[in-house]
XYZ file of C-alpha atoms in Angstrom:
303
model
C 75.011 93.823 86.211
C 76.562 97.269 85.490
C 78.483 97.632 82.958
C 81.180 100.387 82.520
C 82.729 102.072 78.363
C 86.373 102.932 79.233
C 88.087 105.466 76.389
C 91.022 107.087 75.970
C 93.358 109.828 74.022
C 91.004 110.458 71.104
C 92.875 113.354 70.448
C 89.927 115.482 68.692
C 90.081 116.843 65.521
C 90.799 118.596 63.066
C 93.377 121.627 64.677
C 92.230 124.846 63.530
C 95.546 126.839 62.477
C 96.897 128.860 65.500
C 97.798 132.372 65.670
C 101.496 133.482 65.372
C 101.534 134.702 69.119
C 100.131 131.094 70.136
C 103.098 129.877 68.580
C 105.233 131.649 71.050
C 105.547 128.533 73.342
C 105.834 124.644 73.253
C 102.619 124.696 70.952
C 105.049 125.690 68.431
C 106.788 121.987 68.435
C 103.398 120.197 68.755
C 102.704 122.064 65.598
C 104.816 121.281 64.002
C 104.569 117.278 65.033
C 100.822 117.702 64.033
C 101.427 118.685 60.860
C 104.179 116.348 59.639
C 102.263 113.322 61.011
C 100.224 113.218 63.598
C 97.436 114.586 61.982
C 97.369 111.369 60.072
C 97.892 109.153 62.907
C 94.202 109.800 64.545
C 91.045 109.542 61.822
C 87.932 110.998 63.300
C 85.983 108.461 61.344
C 87.439 106.124 62.958
C 86.414 108.041 66.545
C 82.837 108.612 65.223
C 82.729 104.698 64.655
C 83.774 103.577 67.508
C 81.419 106.103 69.382
C 78.647 104.937 67.460
C 79.190 101.168 68.366
C 79.772 102.038 72.107
C 76.873 103.918 72.045
C 74.875 100.771 70.862
C 76.232 98.714 73.803
C 74.303 100.987 75.974
C 77.244 101.236 79.108
C 75.444 102.472 81.938
C 78.483 105.045 82.642
C 81.182 106.121 80.096
C 85.171 107.059 81.672
C 87.243 109.143 79.154
C 90.918 109.042 80.818
C 91.880 112.315 78.941
C 93.710 113.724 76.093
C 90.685 115.616 74.134
C 93.021 117.978 73.172
C 96.215 118.077 71.065
C 98.023 121.625 71.628
C 95.869 122.673 74.347
C 94.146 125.896 71.975
C 90.983 127.481 72.815
C 89.650 126.664 69.908
C 90.057 123.060 70.679
C 88.247 123.774 74.310
C 85.153 123.393 72.606
C 85.577 120.848 70.239
C 86.551 119.186 72.926
C 83.029 119.356 74.300
C 80.971 118.498 71.235
C 82.920 114.928 71.952
C 81.865 114.633 75.220
C 78.785 115.500 74.461
C 78.257 112.930 71.379
C 79.487 110.187 74.629
C 75.987 111.220 77.159
C 75.528 113.842 79.510
C 77.531 114.382 82.179
C 75.902 112.787 84.599
C 76.701 109.413 81.928
C 80.341 110.493 81.311
C 83.183 110.947 83.732
C 86.420 112.839 82.282
C 90.025 113.126 83.663
C 92.517 115.340 81.449
C 95.459 114.147 80.213
C 98.869 115.697 79.356
C 98.068 117.133 76.070
C 94.660 119.076 77.376
C 97.536 120.903 79.928
C 99.872 121.632 77.239
C 101.022 124.920 78.340
C 99.799 127.389 81.272
C 96.310 127.714 81.235
C 95.542 125.137 78.475
C 93.696 123.204 81.312
C 91.557 126.138 83.122
C 90.486 126.985 79.822
C 89.005 122.886 79.508
C 88.141 122.348 82.720
C 86.454 125.927 82.242
C 84.366 124.657 79.187
C 84.375 120.845 80.261
C 83.707 121.015 83.810
C 80.034 119.330 84.183
C 81.717 116.272 83.493
C 84.467 116.334 85.854
C 81.438 117.622 88.549
C 81.801 115.461 92.084
C 78.156 114.256 93.731
C 77.933 117.807 95.476
C 78.668 119.667 92.336
C 82.332 120.636 92.545
C 83.810 121.081 89.360
C 86.838 120.304 88.240
C 88.480 119.763 91.965
C 90.337 116.479 92.049
C 90.425 113.678 93.391
C 86.588 113.637 92.458
C 83.934 110.901 93.728
C 80.925 109.732 91.346
C 78.804 107.509 93.087
C 77.252 105.546 90.029
C 74.892 101.952 91.120
C 78.000 100.103 92.703
C 80.430 101.629 91.240
C 82.749 104.623 93.254
C 84.655 106.405 90.882
C 87.591 108.584 92.017
C 88.583 110.836 89.462
C 92.507 111.806 89.293
C 94.136 114.699 87.215
C 98.079 113.809 86.514
C 97.695 116.744 83.977
C 100.421 119.027 84.064
C 102.285 121.230 81.544
C 105.480 120.446 80.320
C 108.393 121.595 78.434
C 109.065 120.703 74.701
C 109.302 116.912 74.124
C 107.925 116.301 77.940
C 105.059 114.503 78.245
C 104.898 113.183 81.867
C 102.486 113.827 84.817
C 102.291 114.517 88.535
C 99.393 114.210 91.302
C 101.457 116.227 93.967
C 101.127 114.968 97.382
C 98.130 116.747 98.203
C 95.980 114.493 95.866
C 97.505 111.946 96.671
C 96.130 111.800 100.276
C 92.674 113.473 99.248
C 92.428 110.256 96.970
C 94.119 108.179 99.785
C 91.309 109.250 102.306
C 88.765 109.010 99.985
C 89.394 105.466 99.270
C 89.592 104.428 102.775
C 86.234 105.715 103.312
C 84.290 103.913 100.219
C 86.597 100.573 101.737
C 85.129 100.856 105.053
C 81.938 101.404 103.963
C 79.109 97.882 105.145
C 78.216 97.754 101.826
C 81.564 98.937 100.191
C 81.170 100.399 96.691
C 83.677 98.882 93.835
C 86.577 101.650 93.368
C 87.524 102.761 90.493
C 90.154 104.956 89.967
C 90.445 107.008 86.342
C 93.696 108.402 85.642
C 96.113 109.847 82.492
C 99.419 107.881 82.742
C 100.207 105.169 83.777
C 100.348 105.380 87.406
C 102.441 102.422 87.984
C 106.707 102.489 88.042
C 108.089 101.436 84.616
C 104.779 102.262 83.368
C 105.955 104.797 80.784
C 109.424 105.590 79.583
C 111.715 108.517 80.906
C 109.850 111.714 79.463
C 106.194 110.300 79.806
C 105.646 109.018 82.994
C 103.943 109.940 86.115
C 106.637 111.243 88.360
C 105.444 109.835 91.457
C 104.190 107.194 90.373
C 106.231 105.080 93.263
C 104.007 107.164 95.554
C 100.366 106.364 93.960
C 101.460 102.574 94.219
C 101.795 103.084 97.617
C 99.133 104.775 98.303
C 96.644 101.914 96.633
C 98.957 99.006 99.043
C 97.239 100.930 101.902
C 94.263 102.177 100.673
C 93.094 99.686 98.385
C 90.949 99.947 94.791
C 89.113 97.458 92.524
C 90.658 99.058 88.654
C 92.683 101.122 88.062
C 92.147 102.762 84.717
C 94.555 105.336 82.381
C 95.784 106.216 78.466
C 98.915 107.985 77.256
C 100.780 104.896 76.299
C 98.235 104.846 73.070
C 98.901 100.968 73.828
C 96.417 98.032 75.206
C 98.112 96.691 78.758
C 97.336 95.231 81.593
C 99.746 95.507 84.875
C 99.184 94.858 88.424
C 99.973 97.025 91.505
C 99.824 95.218 95.017
C 96.534 95.758 97.402
C 96.592 95.217 100.783
C 95.960 91.941 102.357
C 98.353 90.668 99.895
C 95.337 91.459 96.982
C 96.487 92.472 93.375
C 94.818 95.736 91.693
C 94.771 95.807 87.782
C 95.885 98.215 85.827
C 94.569 98.327 82.710
C 95.257 100.827 79.682
C 93.257 101.668 76.958
C 94.951 102.619 73.355
C 94.195 105.891 71.367
C 90.716 105.787 70.555
C 90.776 107.654 67.507
C 94.150 105.337 66.075
C 93.643 105.117 62.387
C 93.992 102.044 60.657
C 97.432 101.698 58.253
C 99.721 103.392 60.496
C 101.511 101.765 63.893
C 97.496 100.420 64.849
C 98.367 98.075 62.608
C 100.008 96.512 66.229
C 96.661 94.782 67.123
C 97.040 96.646 70.820
C 97.712 99.807 69.802
C 94.031 99.909 67.107
C 91.481 101.410 68.100
C 89.213 100.915 70.550
C 87.517 100.642 73.599
C 87.127 98.516 76.900
C 83.647 97.465 77.850
C 83.447 96.495 81.971
C 80.924 94.389 83.830
C 80.308 94.334 86.953
C 78.274 92.058 89.553
C 78.720 91.500 93.763
C 78.635 87.559 94.636
C 78.548 87.026 97.987
C 79.386 90.466 99.112
C 82.963 90.352 96.494
C 82.763 92.268 93.477
C 83.651 90.553 90.261
C 84.778 92.289 86.821
C 84.566 91.248 83.731
C 86.046 93.058 80.466
C 86.373 93.273 76.970
C 87.476 94.915 74.474
C 85.931 96.790 71.242
C 87.589 98.246 67.925
C 89.376 97.578 64.915
C 90.050 94.312 63.580
C 92.742 93.643 60.998
C 90.318 94.821 58.274
C 89.678 97.949 59.976
C 85.999 97.187 60.842
C 85.343 97.395 64.775
C 83.695 94.035 66.216
C 84.114 92.358 69.596
C 87.874 92.212 69.967
C 87.259 89.505 73.033
C 87.841 89.244 76.716
C 90.400 90.826 78.780
C 92.683 88.574 81.352
C 92.223 91.338 84.388
C 93.853 88.203 86.855
C 97.036 87.984 84.912
C 99.414 84.919 85.416
């Protein structure tokens, strides 16, 4: 059995005070939002407790689906690297970026320059998407939907070239005699209707069509700060689960009082029976009393 932990949207703080010239951009509104309330929605003590609990569970690998940063400041890149180191070595942790990691032009390049080892593919290339990382029976395919956007927008885009490369990769993996369990990592909800206008993946329909042709066994995302399970059609009438995680730093006593929004991470178990992959999942995170515990299984099959 192979075990994979998934956490997302930690929005690692604290956020250093920006220099004046750094606020002559979208960062001005982002920093104002941080000061007005966003900083109180993300609790670093909760995040630290969640990571400590995850380490006790000893997963074989960790998937982190973006938004390490808040407004893409250079000071945040080193903080992001320290956080990834706390999760594990680059060989044991895979990372794809989110919209806050690409907050303004140059932010994503800076972050990937610092945190590139956690995005390196099996050939050692860093910051190239899609990437492929084989770990046990699992083939992790990492995509980047992170793009800089205008103020008050948080949309994402994969682009035709990345979609075509991802399709070729997934098809090749699915054609192997001992087909690995293909797990796609992306920040934005990749299915149409997965996020409201202004926060959506612009080419979600193209992504869904690509999965319908190429197939995958599991798709992981973040962005919405809410736990969710959806499905998209795969080849031969199969349904591919699309699982979104809540923010790993959601503070108790805010919107995290809604169970699906409480800080949590998901723990997947992969087994192979009769040549077919079996996936089960459970959630671990804040309960109603603010303690971290097993929150029960996820229904990946759906109705």
